[in-house]
Amino acid sequence: MTYQHLPRLQIAAGSIVLKSAYQPDEAENHIDTKKPQNPTMVVKQWVNDRLEIQSGSSAKLVLTVIDGRVIRTEETNQSTFGFLASKKQIFSANLVVDVAFYPLEQDINQGLRSDLRVKIVSDKAVSGAYSLNMLDEAYFMLISDLAVEFDKQMQGVLKKLKII
């Protein structure tokens, strides 16, 4: 999954720093670390494919991933007569990214910055007699939806920060 089909965004920063403060909890039902496409990879791919820095600028854009988990849960629905039960797999993705912009080099040292937070929550469900292919497809659609929404929100954030 890439953003290469979209035009690059010229930003008023000479460098981009991508950090992660997110540590997956393996005890929970997280599947985000087991798949090649996950919310944190969406951010990395977006930075690589969409952003173009301004050479000679000392401004810095810092993106910090705060949350990037995908959780799979199973829900059982009973029929009205209690004879038939159907199961539903629900995938939920959370992506939270702090966006900080340091316009000048001295602002970095003094802690002066402009910042906003992007938060996206997306859900996809697969019902009935599902196969592994259906689960993979639902997961891919979840990440695709997340990627599209992330692109929209990030463009808005960059405009609010007057970077593009």
Coordinates of N, CA and C in Angstrom, one line a residue:
M1 N 0.8 -1.2 0.0 CA 0.0 0.0 0.0 C 0.9 1.2 0.0
T2 N 0.7 2.1 -1.0 CA 1.5 3.3 -1.1 C 0.6 4.5 -1.4
Y3 N 1.2 5.7 -1.3 CA 0.6 6.9 -1.7 C 1.2 7.5 -3.0
Q4 N 2.0 6.7 -3.7 CA 2.7 7.1 -4.9 C 1.8 7.6 -6.0
H5 N 0.6 7.3 -6.0 CA -0.4 7.7 -7.0 C -0.8 9.2 -6.8
L6 N -0.5 9.7 -5.6 CA -0.9 11.1 -5.2 C 0.2 12.0 -5.4
P7 N -0.1 13.3 -5.7 CA 1.0 14.3 -5.8 C 1.8 14.5 -4.5
R8 N 3.0 14.8 -4.6 CA 3.8 15.1 -3.4 C 3.5 16.5 -2.9
L9 N 3.6 16.6 -1.6 CA 3.3 17.9 -0.9 C 4.6 18.6 -0.5
Q10 N 4.7 19.8 -1.0 CA 5.9 20.6 -0.7 C 5.6 21.2 0.7
I11 N 6.5 20.9 1.6 CA 6.4 21.5 3.0 C 7.5 22.5 3.3
A12 N 7.2 23.4 4.2 CA 8.1 24.4 4.6 C 9.0 23.9 5.7
A13 N 9.7 22.8 5.5 CA 10.6 22.3 6.5 C 11.8 21.6 5.8
G14 N 12.9 21.8 6.4 CA 14.1 21.2 5.8 C 14.4 19.8 6.2
S15 N 13.7 19.3 7.3 CA 13.8 17.9 7.7 C 12.5 17.4 8.3
I16 N 12.4 16.1 8.3 CA 11.3 15.4 8.9 C 11.8 14.3 9.8
V17 N 11.3 14.3 11.0 CA 11.7 13.3 12.0 C 10.4 12.5 12.3
L18 N 10.6 11.1 12.1 CA 9.5 10.2 12.4 C 9.9 9.4 13.6
K19 N 9.1 9.5 14.7 CA 9.4 8.8 15.9 C 8.2 8.0 16.3
S20 N 8.4 7.0 17.2 CA 7.3 6.2 17.7 C 7.4 6.1 19.3
A21 N 6.3 6.5 19.9 CA 6.2 6.3 21.4 C 5.3 5.1 21.7
Y22 N 4.8 4.5 20.6 CA 3.9 3.3 20.7 C 4.6 2.0 21.0
Q23 N 4.3 1.3 22.0 CA 4.8 0.0 22.3 C 3.6 -1.0 22.4
P24 N 3.5 -1.9 21.4 CA 2.4 -2.8 21.5 C 2.5 -3.7 22.7
D25 N 1.3 -4.0 23.2 CA 1.2 -4.9 24.4 C 0.8 -6.3 23.8
E26 N 1.8 -7.2 23.8 CA 1.6 -8.5 23.2 C 0.6 -9.3 24.0
A27 N 0.3 -9.0 25.2 CA -0.7 -9.7 26.0 C -2.1 -9.5 25.5
E28 N -2.4 -8.3 24.9 CA -3.7 -8.0 24.4 C -3.8 -8.7 23.1
N29 N -5.0 -8.7 22.5 CA -5.3 -9.3 21.2 C -5.0 -8.3 20.1
H30 N -3.7 -7.9 20.0 CA -3.3 -7.0 19.0 C -2.7 -7.9 17.8
I31 N -3.1 -7.5 16.6 CA -2.5 -8.2 15.5 C -1.6 -7.3 14.7
D32 N -1.5 -6.0 15.1 CA -0.8 -5.0 14.3 C 0.7 -5.3 14.1
T33 N 1.3 -6.0 15.0 CA 2.8 -6.4 14.8 C 2.9 -7.6 13.9
K34 N 1.9 -8.3 13.6 CA 2.0 -9.6 12.9 C 1.7 -9.4 11.4
K35 N 1.3 -8.2 11.0 CA 0.9 -7.9 9.6 C 1.9 -6.9 9.0
P36 N 2.2 -7.1 7.7 CA 3.2 -6.2 7.0 C 2.6 -4.8 6.9
Q37 N 1.3 -4.7 6.8 CA 0.6 -3.3 6.7 C -0.1 -3.1 8.0
N38 N 0.4 -2.1 8.8 CA -0.2 -1.8 10.0 C -0.3 -0.2 10.2
P39 N -1.0 0.3 11.1 CA -1.1 1.7 11.2 C 0.2 2.5 11.3
T40 N 1.2 2.0 12.0 CA 2.5 2.7 12.1 C 3.2 2.7 10.7
M41 N 3.0 1.7 9.9 CA 3.6 1.7 8.6 C 2.9 2.6 7.7
V42 N 1.6 2.9 7.9 CA 0.8 3.8 7.1 C 1.5 5.2 7.2
V43 N 1.9 5.6 8.5 CA 2.5 6.9 8.7 C 3.9 7.0 8.0
K44 N 4.7 5.9 8.1 CA 6.0 5.9 7.5 C 5.9 6.0 5.9
Q45 N 4.9 5.2 5.4 CA 4.7 5.2 3.9 C 4.3 6.6 3.5
W46 N 3.4 7.2 4.2 CA 2.8 8.5 3.9 C 4.0 9.6 3.9
V47 N 4.8 9.6 4.9 CA 5.9 10.5 4.9 C 6.8 10.3 3.7
N48 N 7.2 9.0 3.4 CA 8.0 8.7 2.2 C 7.4 9.1 0.9
D49 N 6.1 8.9 0.7 CA 5.5 9.1 -0.6 C 4.9 10.5 -0.8
R50 N 4.5 11.1 0.2 CA 3.8 12.4 0.1 C 4.6 13.6 0.3
L51 N 5.5 13.6 1.3 CA 6.2 14.8 1.7 C 7.5 15.1 0.9
E52 N 7.6 16.3 0.6 CA 8.9 16.8 -0.1 C 9.4 18.0 0.7
I53 N 10.6 17.9 1.2 CA 11.1 18.9 2.1 C 11.7 20.1 1.2
Q54 N 11.8 21.2 1.9 CA 12.4 22.4 1.3 C 13.8 22.5 1.6
S55 N 14.7 22.3 0.6 CA 16.1 22.4 0.9 C 16.5 23.8 1.4
G56 N 17.5 23.8 2.3 CA 18.0 25.0 2.8 C 17.2 25.6 4.0
S57 N 16.0 24.9 4.3 CA 15.2 25.4 5.5 C 15.7 24.7 6.7
S58 N 15.8 25.5 7.8 CA 16.2 24.9 9.1 C 14.9 24.4 9.9
A59 N 13.7 24.7 9.4 CA 12.5 24.2 10.1 C 12.5 22.7 10.1
K60 N 11.8 22.2 11.1 CA 11.7 20.7 11.3 C 10.3 20.3 11.6
L61 N 9.9 19.2 10.9 CA 8.6 18.6 11.2 C 8.8 17.3 11.9
V62 N 8.2 17.2 13.1 CA 8.4 15.9 13.9 C 7.0 15.3 14.0
L63 N 6.9 14.0 13.6 CA 5.7 13.2 13.7 C 6.0 12.1 14.7
T64 N 5.2 12.0 15.7 CA 5.4 11.0 16.8 C 4.2 10.1 16.8
V65 N 4.3 8.8 16.6 CA 3.2 7.9 16.6 C 3.0 7.5 18.1
I66 N 1.8 7.9 18.6 CA 1.4 7.6 20.0 C 0.7 6.3 20.1
D67 N -0.2 6.0 19.2 CA -0.9 4.7 19.2 C -1.0 4.2 17.7
G68 N -0.9 2.9 17.5 CA -1.0 2.4 16.2 C -1.4 0.9 16.2
R69 N -2.4 0.6 17.0 CA -2.8 -0.8 17.2 C -4.0 -1.2 16.4
V70 N -4.1 -2.4 16.1 CA -5.2 -3.1 15.5 C -5.7 -4.2 16.4
I71 N -6.9 -4.2 16.8 CA -7.4 -5.2 17.7 C -8.5 -6.0 17.0
R72 N -8.4 -7.3 17.1 CA -9.5 -8.2 16.5 C -10.3 -8.8 17.7
T73 N -11.6 -8.7 17.6 CA -12.5 -9.3 18.6 C -13.5 -10.1 17.9
E74 N -14.1 -11.0 18.6 CA -15.1 -11.9 18.0 C -16.4 -11.7 18.8
E75 N -17.5 -11.5 18.1 CA -18.8 -11.3 18.8 C -19.7 -12.4 18.3
T76 N -20.5 -12.9 19.2 CA -21.5 -14.0 18.8 C -22.9 -13.4 19.0
N77 N -23.7 -13.5 18.0 CA -25.0 -13.0 18.0 C -26.0 -14.2 18.1
Q78 N -26.9 -14.2 19.0 CA -27.9 -15.3 19.1 C -29.1 -14.9 18.3
S79 N -29.7 -15.9 17.7 CA -30.9 -15.6 16.9 C -32.1 -15.4 17.9
T80 N -33.2 -15.0 17.4 CA -34.4 -14.7 18.3 C -34.9 -15.9 19.0
F81 N -34.7 -17.1 18.4 CA -35.2 -18.4 19.0 C -34.0 -19.1 19.7
G82 N -32.8 -18.6 19.6 CA -31.7 -19.2 20.3 C -31.1 -20.4 19.7
F83 N -31.6 -20.8 18.5 CA -31.1 -22.0 17.8 C -29.8 -21.7 17.0
L84 N -29.8 -20.6 16.3 CA -28.7 -20.2 15.5 C -27.9 -19.1 16.1
A85 N -26.6 -19.3 16.0 CA -25.7 -18.2 16.5 C -24.8 -17.9 15.3
S86 N -24.5 -16.6 15.1 CA -23.6 -16.2 14.1 C -22.4 -15.5 14.8
K87 N -21.3 -15.7 14.2 CA -20.1 -15.0 14.8 C -19.7 -13.9 13.8
K88 N -19.1 -12.9 14.5 CA -18.7 -11.7 13.7 C -17.3 -11.4 14.2
Q89 N -16.3 -11.2 13.3 CA -15.0 -10.7 13.6 C -15.0 -9.2 13.4
I90 N -14.5 -8.5 14.4 CA -14.5 -7.0 14.3 C -13.0 -6.6 14.4
F91 N -12.6 -5.9 13.4 CA -11.2 -5.3 13.5 C -11.4 -3.8 13.8
S92 N -10.6 -3.3 14.8 CA -10.6 -1.9 15.1 C -9.2 -1.4 15.0
A93 N -9.0 -0.3 14.3 CA -7.7 0.3 14.2 C -7.7 1.6 14.9
N94 N -6.6 1.9 15.6 CA -6.4 3.2 16.3 C -5.1 3.8 15.8
L95 N -5.1 5.0 15.4 CA -3.9 5.7 15.0 C -3.9 7.1 15.6
V96 N -2.9 7.4 16.4 CA -2.8 8.7 17.0 C -1.4 9.2 16.7
V97 N -1.3 10.3 16.1 CA 0.0 10.9 15.7 C 0.1 12.3 16.2
D98 N 1.1 12.7 17.0 CA 1.4 14.1 17.3 C 2.2 14.7 16.2
V99 N 1.8 15.9 15.8 CA 2.5 16.6 14.7 C 3.1 17.9 15.3
A100 N 4.4 18.0 15.3 CA 5.0 19.2 15.8 C 5.9 19.9 14.8
F101 N 5.8 21.2 14.7 CA 6.5 22.0 13.7 C 7.4 23.0 14.4
Y102 N 8.7 22.9 14.2 CA 9.6 23.9 14.7 C 10.1 24.8 13.6
P103 N 9.6 26.0 13.5 CA 9.9 26.9 12.4 C 11.4 27.3 12.3
L104 N 12.0 27.5 13.4 CA 13.4 27.9 13.4 C 14.3 27.0 14.2
E105 N 15.6 26.9 13.9 CA 16.5 26.1 14.6 C 16.5 26.4 16.1
Q106 N 16.5 27.7 16.4 CA 16.6 28.0 17.9 C 15.3 27.6 18.6
D107 N 14.2 27.5 17.9 CA 12.9 27.1 18.5 C 13.0 25.7 19.0
I108 N 13.8 24.9 18.3 CA 13.9 23.5 18.8 C 14.6 23.4 20.1
N109 N 15.6 24.2 20.3 CA 16.4 24.2 21.6 C 15.5 24.9 22.7
Q110 N 14.7 25.8 22.3 CA 13.9 26.5 23.4 C 12.5 25.8 23.6
G111 N 12.2 24.8 22.8 CA 11.0 24.1 22.9 C 9.8 24.8 22.3
L112 N 10.0 25.8 21.5 CA 8.9 26.6 20.9 C 8.5 25.8 19.7
R113 N 7.2 25.5 19.6 CA 6.7 24.8 18.5 C 5.2 25.0 18.3
S114 N 4.7 24.6 17.1 CA 3.3 24.5 16.9 C 3.0 23.1 16.7
D115 N 1.9 22.6 17.3 CA 1.6 21.2 17.2 C 0.1 20.9 17.2
L116 N -0.2 19.8 16.6 CA -1.6 19.3 16.6 C -1.5 17.8 16.7
R117 N -2.7 17.2 17.0 CA -2.7 15.8 17.1 C -3.7 15.2 16.1
V118 N -3.4 14.2 15.4 CA -4.3 13.5 14.5 C -4.7 12.2 15.2
K119 N -6.0 12.0 15.2 CA -6.5 10.7 15.9 C -7.6 10.1 14.9
I120 N -7.3 8.9 14.6 CA -8.2 8.2 13.7 C -8.6 6.8 14.3
V121 N -9.9 6.5 14.3 CA -10.4 5.2 14.7 C -11.2 4.7 13.6
S122 N -10.9 3.5 13.2 CA -11.7 2.8 12.1 C -12.1 1.4 12.5
D123 N -13.2 1.0 12.0 CA -13.7 -0.4 12.3 C -14.2 -1.1 11.1
K124 N -13.9 -2.4 11.0 CA -14.4 -3.2 9.9 C -14.9 -4.5 10.5
A125 N -16.0 -5.0 10.0 CA -16.5 -6.3 10.6 C -16.7 -7.3 9.5
V126 N -16.4 -8.6 9.8 CA -16.7 -9.7 8.9 C -17.6 -10.6 9.6
S127 N -18.8 -11.0 8.9 CA -19.8 -11.8 9.6 C -19.9 -13.1 8.9
G128 N -20.5 -14.0 9.7 CA -20.9 -15.3 9.1 C -19.7 -16.3 9.0
A129 N -19.9 -17.2 8.0 CA -18.8 -18.3 7.8 C -17.7 -17.7 7.0
Y130 N -16.7 -17.1 7.7 CA -15.7 -16.4 7.1 C -14.4 -17.3 6.9
S131 N -13.7 -17.0 5.9 CA -12.5 -17.8 5.6 C -11.3 -16.9 5.9
L132 N -10.1 -17.4 5.9 CA -8.9 -16.7 6.1 C -8.8 -15.5 5.1
N133 N -9.1 -15.8 3.9 CA -9.1 -14.8 2.8 C -10.0 -13.6 3.1
M134 N -11.2 -13.9 3.6 CA -12.1 -12.9 4.0 C -11.6 -12.0 5.2
L135 N -10.9 -12.7 6.1 CA -10.4 -11.9 7.3 C -9.2 -11.0 6.8
D136 N -8.4 -11.6 5.9 CA -7.3 -10.8 5.3 C -7.8 -9.6 4.5
E137 N -8.9 -9.8 3.8 CA -9.5 -8.7 3.0 C -10.1 -7.7 3.9
A138 N -10.7 -8.1 5.0 CA -11.3 -7.1 5.9 C -10.2 -6.3 6.6
Y139 N -9.1 -7.0 6.9 CA -8.0 -6.3 7.5 C -7.4 -5.3 6.6
F140 N -7.2 -5.7 5.3 CA -6.6 -4.8 4.3 C -7.6 -3.6 4.1
M141 N -8.9 -3.8 4.0 CA -9.8 -2.7 3.9 C -9.8 -1.8 5.0
L142 N -9.6 -2.3 6.2 CA -9.5 -1.5 7.4 C -8.3 -0.5 7.3
I143 N -7.1 -1.1 6.9 CA -5.9 -0.3 6.8 C -6.0 0.7 5.7
S144 N -6.7 0.2 4.6 CA -6.9 1.1 3.4 C -7.7 2.3 3.8
D145 N -8.8 2.1 4.6 CA -9.7 3.2 5.0 C -8.9 4.1 6.0
L146 N -8.1 3.5 6.8 CA -7.3 4.3 7.8 C -6.3 5.2 7.0
A147 N -5.7 4.6 5.9 CA -4.7 5.3 5.1 C -5.3 6.5 4.4
V148 N -6.5 6.3 3.9 CA -7.2 7.4 3.2 C -7.5 8.5 4.2
E149 N -8.1 8.1 5.3 CA -8.4 9.1 6.3 C -7.2 9.9 6.9
F150 N -6.1 9.1 7.1 CA -4.9 9.7 7.6 C -4.4 10.8 6.6
D151 N -4.4 10.5 5.3 CA -4.0 11.5 4.3 C -4.8 12.7 4.4
K152 N -6.1 12.6 4.5 CA -7.0 13.8 4.5 C -6.7 14.6 5.8
Q153 N -6.6 13.9 6.9 CA -6.4 14.7 8.2 C -5.0 15.3 8.2
M154 N -4.0 14.6 7.7 CA -2.7 15.2 7.7 C -2.6 16.4 6.8
Q155 N -3.2 16.4 5.7 CA -3.2 17.6 4.8 C -3.9 18.8 5.5
G156 N -5.0 18.5 6.3 CA -5.6 19.6 7.0 C -4.7 20.1 8.1
V157 N -4.0 19.2 8.8 CA -3.1 19.6 9.9 C -1.9 20.5 9.3
L158 N -1.4 20.0 8.2 CA -0.3 20.8 7.6 C -0.7 22.2 7.2
K159 N -2.0 22.3 6.7 CA -2.5 23.6 6.3 C -2.7 24.5 7.5
K160 N -3.2 23.9 8.6 CA -3.5 24.6 9.8 C -2.1 25.2 10.4
L161 N -1.1 24.3 10.3 CA 0.2 24.7 10.8 C 0.9 25.6 9.8
K162 N 0.3 25.9 8.7 CA 0.9 26.7 7.6 C 2.2 26.2 7.1
I163 N 2.3 24.9 6.9 CA 3.5 24.2 6.4 C 3.4 24.0 4.9
I164 N 2.1 23.8 4.4 CA 2.0 23.7 2.9 C 1.1 24.8 2.4

